[in-house]
mmCIF file of C-alpha atoms in Angstrom:
data_model
loop_
_atom_site.group_PDB
_atom_site.id
_atom_site.type_symbol
_atom_site.label_atom_id
_atom_site.label_comp_id
_atom_site.label_asym_id
_atom_site.label_seq_id
_atom_site.Cartn_x
_atom_site.Cartn_y
_atom_site.Cartn_z
ATOM 1 C CA MET A 1 -0.022 -0.083 -0.219
ATOM 2 C CA SER A 2 1.158 3.654 -0.667
ATOM 3 C CA LYS A 3 2.484 5.019 2.603
ATOM 4 C CA THR A 4 3.536 8.889 1.536
ATOM 5 C CA ILE A 5 0.752 11.041 -0.183
ATOM 6 C CA SER A 6 2.368 14.137 -1.362
ATOM 7 C CA PHE A 7 0.269 17.248 -2.466
ATOM 8 C CA ILE A 8 1.249 19.960 -5.155
ATOM 9 C CA GLY A 9 -1.259 22.810 -4.101
ATOM 10 C CA SER A 10 -2.240 22.862 -0.198
ATOM 11 C CA GLY A 11 -5.530 24.836 -0.591
ATOM 12 C CA GLU A 12 -9.008 23.810 0.556
ATOM 13 C CA ILE A 13 -9.171 20.545 -1.374
ATOM 14 C CA GLY A 14 -5.408 19.650 -0.909
ATOM 15 C CA SER A 15 -5.608 20.390 2.970
ATOM 16 C CA THR A 16 -8.574 18.424 3.004
ATOM 17 C CA LEU A 17 -7.465 15.365 1.396
ATOM 18 C CA ALA A 18 -4.352 15.362 3.829
ATOM 19 C CA ARG A 19 -6.578 15.405 6.557
ATOM 20 C CA LEU A 20 -8.243 12.563 5.597
ATOM 21 C CA SER A 21 -5.057 10.694 4.485
ATOM 22 C CA VAL A 22 -3.494 11.419 7.938
ATOM 23 C CA ALA A 23 -6.375 10.032 9.661
ATOM 24 C CA ALA A 24 -6.191 7.129 7.526
ATOM 25 C CA GLY A 25 -2.452 6.533 8.448
ATOM 26 C CA TYR A 26 -0.753 8.028 5.592
ATOM 27 C CA ASP A 27 2.291 10.368 5.943
ATOM 28 C CA VAL A 28 1.726 13.413 3.845
ATOM 29 C CA VAL A 29 4.075 16.008 2.200
ATOM 30 C CA MET A 30 2.710 19.338 1.440
ATOM 31 C CA SER A 31 3.909 21.951 -0.846
ATOM 32 C CA ASN A 32 2.526 25.317 -2.428
ATOM 33 C CA SER A 33 3.490 27.920 -4.814
ATOM 34 C CA ARG A 34 4.886 30.063 -1.657
ATOM 35 C CA GLY A 35 7.214 27.876 -0.064
ATOM 36 C CA PRO A 36 7.063 25.259 2.761
ATOM 37 C CA GLU A 37 7.740 28.011 5.287
ATOM 38 C CA THR A 38 4.340 29.181 4.499
ATOM 39 C CA LEU A 39 2.726 25.774 5.710
ATOM 40 C CA THR A 40 4.045 25.800 9.278
ATOM 41 C CA ASP A 41 0.608 26.138 10.555
ATOM 42 C CA LEU A 42 -1.036 23.400 8.321
ATOM 43 C CA VAL A 43 1.747 21.075 9.088
ATOM 44 C CA ALA A 44 1.306 21.620 13.184
ATOM 45 C CA GLU A 45 -2.554 20.951 12.600
ATOM 46 C CA LEU A 46 -1.774 17.728 10.236
ATOM 47 C CA GLY A 47 0.684 16.320 13.144
ATOM 48 C CA GLU A 48 4.004 14.323 13.196
ATOM 49 C CA HIS A 49 2.948 12.654 10.132
ATOM 50 C CA ALA A 50 3.247 15.695 7.964
ATOM 51 C CA SER A 51 5.889 17.849 6.434
ATOM 52 C CA ALA A 52 6.317 20.841 4.194
ATOM 53 C CA ALA A 53 8.617 20.876 0.970
ATOM 54 C CA THR A 54 9.122 22.528 -2.187
ATOM 55 C CA ALA A 55 6.748 21.272 -5.104
ATOM 56 C CA ALA A 56 9.520 19.184 -6.723
ATOM 57 C CA ASP A 57 10.707 17.762 -3.423
ATOM 58 C CA ALA A 58 7.130 16.828 -2.487
ATOM 59 C CA ALA A 59 6.836 15.286 -5.876
ATOM 60 C CA ARG A 60 10.208 13.232 -5.275
ATOM 61 C CA ALA A 61 8.779 12.024 -2.122
ATOM 62 C CA GLY A 62 5.431 10.788 -2.531
ATOM 63 C CA ASP A 63 4.111 7.262 -3.479
ATOM 64 C CA LEU A 64 1.055 9.045 -4.945
ATOM 65 C CA VAL A 65 0.999 12.873 -5.990
ATOM 66 C CA VAL A 66 -1.965 14.700 -5.593
ATOM 67 C CA VAL A 67 -1.993 17.936 -7.761
ATOM 68 C CA THR A 68 -4.458 20.220 -6.669
ATOM 69 C CA VAL A 69 -3.904 23.443 -8.038
ATOM 70 C CA PRO A 70 -5.907 25.643 -10.678
ATOM 71 C CA PHE A 71 -6.265 24.147 -13.945
ATOM 72 C CA HIS A 72 -4.398 27.524 -15.415
ATOM 73 C CA LEU A 73 -1.320 26.747 -13.476
ATOM 74 C CA ARG A 74 -1.001 23.158 -14.748
ATOM 75 C CA ASP A 75 1.962 24.247 -16.815
ATOM 76 C CA LYS A 76 3.612 25.029 -13.629
ATOM 77 C CA LEU A 77 3.749 21.644 -12.561
ATOM 78 C CA PRO A 78 7.449 19.952 -11.771
ATOM 79 C CA VAL A 79 7.675 17.693 -14.755
ATOM 80 C CA ASP A 80 10.779 16.066 -14.143
ATOM 81 C CA ALA A 81 10.433 15.378 -10.253
ATOM 82 C CA LEU A 82 6.814 13.857 -11.479
ATOM 83 C CA ALA A 83 8.291 11.407 -13.656
ATOM 84 C CA GLY A 84 7.402 7.793 -12.816
ATOM 85 C CA LYS A 85 4.856 9.030 -10.573
ATOM 86 C CA THR A 86 1.135 8.354 -10.207
ATOM 87 C CA VAL A 87 -0.385 11.853 -10.179
ATOM 88 C CA ILE A 88 -3.748 12.025 -8.862
ATOM 89 C CA ASP A 89 -5.491 15.018 -10.848
ATOM 90 C CA THR A 90 -8.177 17.117 -8.922
ATOM 91 C CA MET A 91 -8.126 20.091 -11.095
ATOM 92 C CA ASN A 92 -11.158 20.982 -12.849
ATOM 93 C CA TYR A 93 -11.447 23.368 -16.004
ATOM 94 C CA TYR A 94 -13.811 26.463 -15.505
ATOM 95 C CA PRO A 95 -13.797 28.739 -18.331
ATOM 96 C CA ILE A 96 -15.049 31.405 -16.229
ATOM 97 C CA ARG A 97 -11.713 31.537 -14.034
ATOM 98 C CA ASP A 98 -9.171 29.633 -16.387
ATOM 99 C CA GLN A 99 -7.920 31.114 -19.526
ATOM 100 C CA ARG A 100 -9.965 29.409 -22.399
ATOM 101 C CA VAL A 101 -8.492 26.530 -24.066
ATOM 102 C CA PRO A 102 -9.988 25.956 -27.310
ATOM 103 C CA GLU A 103 -9.680 22.082 -27.779
ATOM 104 C CA LEU A 104 -11.510 21.856 -24.429
ATOM 105 C CA ASP A 105 -14.232 24.310 -25.393
ATOM 106 C CA ASN A 106 -14.695 22.103 -28.786
ATOM 107 C CA ARG A 107 -14.601 18.902 -26.873
ATOM 108 C CA GLU A 108 -12.050 17.541 -28.679
ATOM 109 C CA THR A 109 -10.152 16.160 -25.690
ATOM 110 C CA THR A 110 -10.406 16.219 -21.799
ATOM 111 C CA SER A 111 -8.933 18.378 -19.067
ATOM 112 C CA SER A 112 -7.033 15.267 -17.765
ATOM 113 C CA GLU A 113 -5.643 14.062 -21.153
ATOM 114 C CA LEU A 114 -4.112 17.870 -21.603
ATOM 115 C CA VAL A 115 -2.229 17.299 -18.177
ATOM 116 C CA GLN A 116 -1.153 13.877 -19.170
ATOM 117 C CA GLY A 117 0.345 15.543 -22.205
ATOM 118 C CA LEU A 118 2.273 17.592 -20.130
ATOM 119 C CA LEU A 119 3.333 14.860 -17.787
ATOM 120 C CA PRO A 120 4.658 12.278 -20.401
ATOM 121 C CA GLN A 121 6.406 10.255 -18.048
ATOM 122 C CA SER A 122 3.867 10.095 -15.360
ATOM 123 C CA THR A 123 0.475 8.108 -15.051
ATOM 124 C CA LEU A 124 -2.398 10.592 -14.444
ATOM 125 C CA VAL A 125 -5.831 9.300 -12.588
ATOM 126 C CA LYS A 126 -8.620 11.696 -12.583
ATOM 127 C CA ALA A 127 -10.135 11.251 -9.214
ATOM 128 C CA ALA A 128 -11.253 13.242 -5.950
ATOM 129 C CA HIS A 129 -12.230 16.303 -7.759
ATOM 130 C CA ASN A 130 -16.123 16.324 -7.846
ATOM 131 C CA LEU A 131 -16.703 17.350 -4.350
ATOM 132 C CA ASP A 132 -16.596 20.507 -2.578
ATOM 133 C CA TYR A 133 -13.952 20.557 0.026
ATOM 134 C CA VAL A 134 -16.942 20.978 3.114
ATOM 135 C CA ARG A 135 -18.595 17.358 1.712
ATOM 136 C CA LEU A 136 -15.274 15.999 0.721
ATOM 137 C CA TYR A 137 -14.331 16.199 4.466
ATOM 138 C CA THR A 138 -17.885 15.569 6.343
ATOM 139 C CA ALA A 139 -18.838 13.044 3.717
ATOM 140 C CA ALA A 140 -16.190 10.376 4.327
ATOM 141 C CA ARG A 141 -17.335 7.157 6.061
ATOM 142 C CA PRO A 142 -15.532 3.949 6.944
ATOM 143 C CA THR A 143 -15.788 0.831 4.763
ATOM 144 C CA GLY A 144 -19.258 -0.843 5.352
ATOM 145 C CA SER A 145 -21.033 2.234 6.321
ATOM 146 C CA PRO A 146 -24.703 2.634 4.741
ATOM 147 C CA GLU A 147 -23.842 6.361 4.244
ATOM 148 C CA ARG A 148 -20.574 5.934 2.642
ATOM 149 C CA SER A 149 -20.309 7.404 -0.915
ATOM 150 C CA ALA A 150 -18.401 6.464 -4.131
ATOM 151 C CA LEU A 151 -16.352 8.885 -6.524
ATOM 152 C CA PRO A 152 -15.764 8.428 -9.955
ATOM 153 C CA VAL A 153 -12.223 7.231 -11.027
ATOM 154 C CA SER A 154 -10.622 7.552 -14.588
ATOM 155 C CA SER A 155 -7.160 6.341 -16.030
ATOM 156 C CA ASP A 156 -5.494 4.936 -18.840
ATOM 157 C CA ASP A 157 -3.495 2.677 -16.501
ATOM 158 C CA GLU A 158 -5.254 -0.134 -14.775
ATOM 159 C CA ALA A 159 -2.734 -0.524 -11.999
ATOM 160 C CA ALA A 160 -2.471 3.154 -11.006
ATOM 161 C CA LYS A 161 -6.391 3.341 -10.804
ATOM 162 C CA ALA A 162 -6.265 0.346 -8.596
ATOM 163 C CA GLU A 163 -3.652 2.080 -6.342
ATOM 164 C CA VAL A 164 -5.871 5.478 -6.327
ATOM 165 C CA ILE A 165 -9.072 3.141 -5.536
ATOM 166 C CA ALA A 166 -7.312 1.921 -2.500
ATOM 167 C CA TRP A 167 -6.585 5.101 -1.278
ATOM 168 C CA LEU A 168 -9.828 6.449 -1.711
ATOM 169 C CA GLY A 169 -11.039 3.749 0.157
ATOM 170 C CA ALA A 170 -8.754 4.112 3.275
ATOM 171 C CA ILE A 171 -9.774 7.827 3.216
ATOM 172 C CA GLY A 172 -13.317 6.949 3.371
ATOM 173 C CA TYR A 173 -15.063 6.451 -0.255
ATOM 174 C CA ASP A 174 -15.805 3.806 -2.305
ATOM 175 C CA ALA A 175 -14.861 4.088 -6.272
ATOM 176 C CA VAL A 176 -16.532 3.617 -9.441
ATOM 177 C CA ASP A 177 -14.298 2.963 -12.524
ATOM 178 C CA VAL A 178 -15.422 5.412 -15.353
ATOM 179 C CA GLY A 179 -12.654 4.151 -17.738
ATOM 180 C CA THR A 180 -10.260 5.950 -19.680
ATOM 181 C CA LEU A 181 -8.995 9.569 -19.481
ATOM 182 C CA ALA A 182 -10.786 10.042 -22.511
ATOM 183 C CA ASP A 183 -13.862 9.122 -20.691
ATOM 184 C CA SER A 184 -13.458 11.371 -17.723
ATOM 185 C CA TRP A 185 -15.544 14.048 -19.220
ATOM 186 C CA ARG A 186 -18.502 12.219 -17.458
ATOM 187 C CA GLN A 187 -17.374 13.263 -14.350
ATOM 188 C CA GLU A 188 -16.384 16.778 -15.289
ATOM 189 C CA PRO A 189 -18.039 20.298 -14.232
ATOM 190 C CA GLY A 190 -21.725 20.545 -15.607
ATOM 191 C CA THR A 191 -22.170 16.762 -15.453
ATOM 192 C CA PRO A 192 -25.094 14.933 -13.076
ATOM 193 C CA SER A 193 -22.071 13.388 -10.706
ATOM 194 C CA TYR A 194 -20.253 16.753 -10.066
ATOM 195 C CA VAL A 195 -20.716 18.481 -6.626
ATOM 196 C CA HIS A 196 -24.650 19.006 -6.242
ATOM 197 C CA ALA A 197 -25.457 15.394 -6.445
ATOM 198 C CA TYR A 198 -23.973 14.779 -2.800
ATOM 199 C CA VAL A 199 -25.459 17.833 -1.221
ATOM 200 C CA VAL A 200 -29.067 18.054 0.271
ATOM 201 C CA GLY A 201 -30.980 20.882 -1.430
ATOM 202 C CA TYR A 202 -29.795 23.970 -3.037
ATOM 203 C CA PRO A 203 -30.492 27.397 -2.495
ATOM 204 C CA GLU A 204 -33.141 29.916 -4.026
ATOM 205 C CA ASP A 205 -31.958 31.494 -7.393
ATOM 206 C CA ASP A 206 -32.334 34.792 -5.688
ATOM 207 C CA ALA A 207 -30.302 33.882 -2.630
ATOM 208 C CA SER A 208 -28.024 36.491 -1.275
ATOM 209 C CA GLN A 209 -24.161 35.872 -1.247
ATOM 210 C CA GLU A 210 -24.369 35.454 2.326
ATOM 211 C CA GLU A 211 -27.403 33.097 2.174
ATOM 212 C CA ALA A 212 -25.269 31.220 -0.399
ATOM 213 C CA GLN A 213 -22.220 31.141 1.730
ATOM 214 C CA ARG A 214 -24.300 29.852 4.558
ATOM 215 C CA TRP A 215 -25.903 27.236 2.495
ATOM 216 C CA PHE A 216 -22.601 25.983 1.378
ATOM 217 C CA ARG A 217 -21.115 25.881 4.959
ATOM 218 C CA GLU A 218 -24.209 24.021 6.275
ATOM 219 C CA ALA A 219 -25.880 22.115 3.692
ATOM 220 C CA ALA A 220 -26.196 18.369 4.597
ATOM 221 C CA ASN A 221 -24.453 15.460 2.466
ATOM 222 C CA ALA A 222 -26.490 13.259 0.253
ATOM 223 C CA PRO A 223 -24.714 10.101 0.223
ATOM 224 C CA ILE A 224 -24.201 8.681 -3.339
ATOM 225 C CA SER A 225 -24.092 4.803 -3.405
ATOM 226 C CA LYS A 226 -21.795 3.257 -6.262
ATOM 227 C CA ALA A 227 -24.885 2.005 -8.226
ATOM 228 C CA ARG A 228 -26.188 5.524 -7.921
ATOM 229 C CA LEU A 229 -22.977 7.042 -9.240
ATOM 230 C CA THR A 230 -22.786 4.543 -12.274
ATOM 231 C CA GLU A 231 -26.548 5.724 -13.072
ATOM 232 C CA LEU A 232 -25.285 9.387 -12.838
ATOM 233 C CA LEU A 233 -22.316 8.836 -14.770
ATOM 234 C CA ASP A 234 -24.105 6.630 -17.528
ATOM 235 C CA ALA A 235 -26.975 9.778 -17.580
ATOM 236 C CA ALA A 236 -23.911 12.154 -18.450
ATOM 237 C CA GLU A 237 -24.112 14.208 -21.694
ATOM 238 C CA ARG A 238 -21.136 15.859 -23.154
ATOM 239 C CA GLY A 239 -22.390 19.586 -23.240
ATOM 240 C CA PRO A 240 -20.478 22.725 -23.283
ATOM 241 C CA VAL A 241 -17.231 22.305 -20.998
ATOM 242 C CA GLY A 242 -17.675 24.093 -17.446
ATOM 243 C CA GLY A 243 -21.197 25.584 -18.999
ATOM 244 C CA ILE A 244 -21.993 29.123 -18.228
ATOM 245 C CA PRO A 245 -23.944 29.494 -15.996
ATOM 246 C CA GLN A 246 -22.260 26.630 -14.560
ATOM 247 C CA PRO A 247 -23.162 23.805 -11.958
ATOM 248 C CA GLY A 248 -21.169 24.502 -8.920
ATOM 249 C CA TYR A 249 -21.593 28.170 -8.878
ATOM 250 C CA VAL A 250 -24.213 29.902 -6.803
ATOM 251 C CA ASN A 251 -24.430 33.598 -7.146
ATOM 252 C CA GLY A 252 -20.801 33.688 -8.102
ATOM 253 C CA LEU A 253 -19.655 31.551 -5.257
ATOM 254 C CA ARG A 254 -17.583 28.604 -6.400
ATOM 255 C CA PRO A 255 -18.090 25.792 -3.621
ATOM 256 C CA ASP A 256 -15.295 23.726 -4.650
ATOM 257 C CA LYS A 257 -12.528 26.026 -4.839
ATOM 258 C CA HIS A 258 -8.766 24.845 -4.617
#
C-alpha cells in the first residue's frame, strides 16, 4: 500500500485530502507556490505525520502525488520530479476562471488528457475532484457504512487506477471506474455526478451571497452509492465544458475552490 501522499497545492481541497489521509494512517508532504515556510500552521495541525517541502521535493517524496492547483497553473507543475509517479489530478477546467482552452471548449479532448500530455513520464488518474471541500471532509465514512459515498475514477493505467481506488477506500470513499482519461468528461463540471448530487437541497435562485455562503457551509451530505453514481455517470451528456452559468456556482460562489 502507498505510504506517503504528496500534495502539489495545499488549498482547501489539498488540505482536506491531507487531513483524511493522515487520519487513515498515511504520511503526507505538503507544498504550495509560496514555499514550505508558509505551511507551518497547516503542518502543525496535521501532526507528526506531515511535513512541508517545495513542489519538486514533494513530488519526489510521494508514493502518490495529488495535484490540486487551479487548472490554469498546470504548466507550472514540476514535470521532471513527477516522472515515474502516479499523479492524482483533482484539477477542474472552469472557463469562467481559467484562460479558455479551445480544444476543451470544442470537446476535442478532456482536461486530464491535456494534463497527461504535459506529464508524459507520469501516470495520471482523475479522482477526488467532484466534491466541494466541505462535503469532501464531512461525507467520508468507514468501509461498510450505509452512508458511504462513491467517487468516480478515470485513468489509462489499470494498476495506477487500482492504487488510487485503494487510497480512496482508506480515506473514506468507494469508487466507480469510469474508464480511460478520454472517458473522464463524464465526471467533469456540468455533469450529473459533479458536486450537487452529493448535497441535500439547493439555495433559492435569488439567494444573497451571504445566504449562499451559509448554505454552502451548512448543507447536509447526500450519500451517493456506487450504484447511484453509476447511474449518474451513465446519464452524462457531453455538453459545453464547464457551462455558463455553471453547476457548482451559486451567485458567483464556487464551492469547490482549490
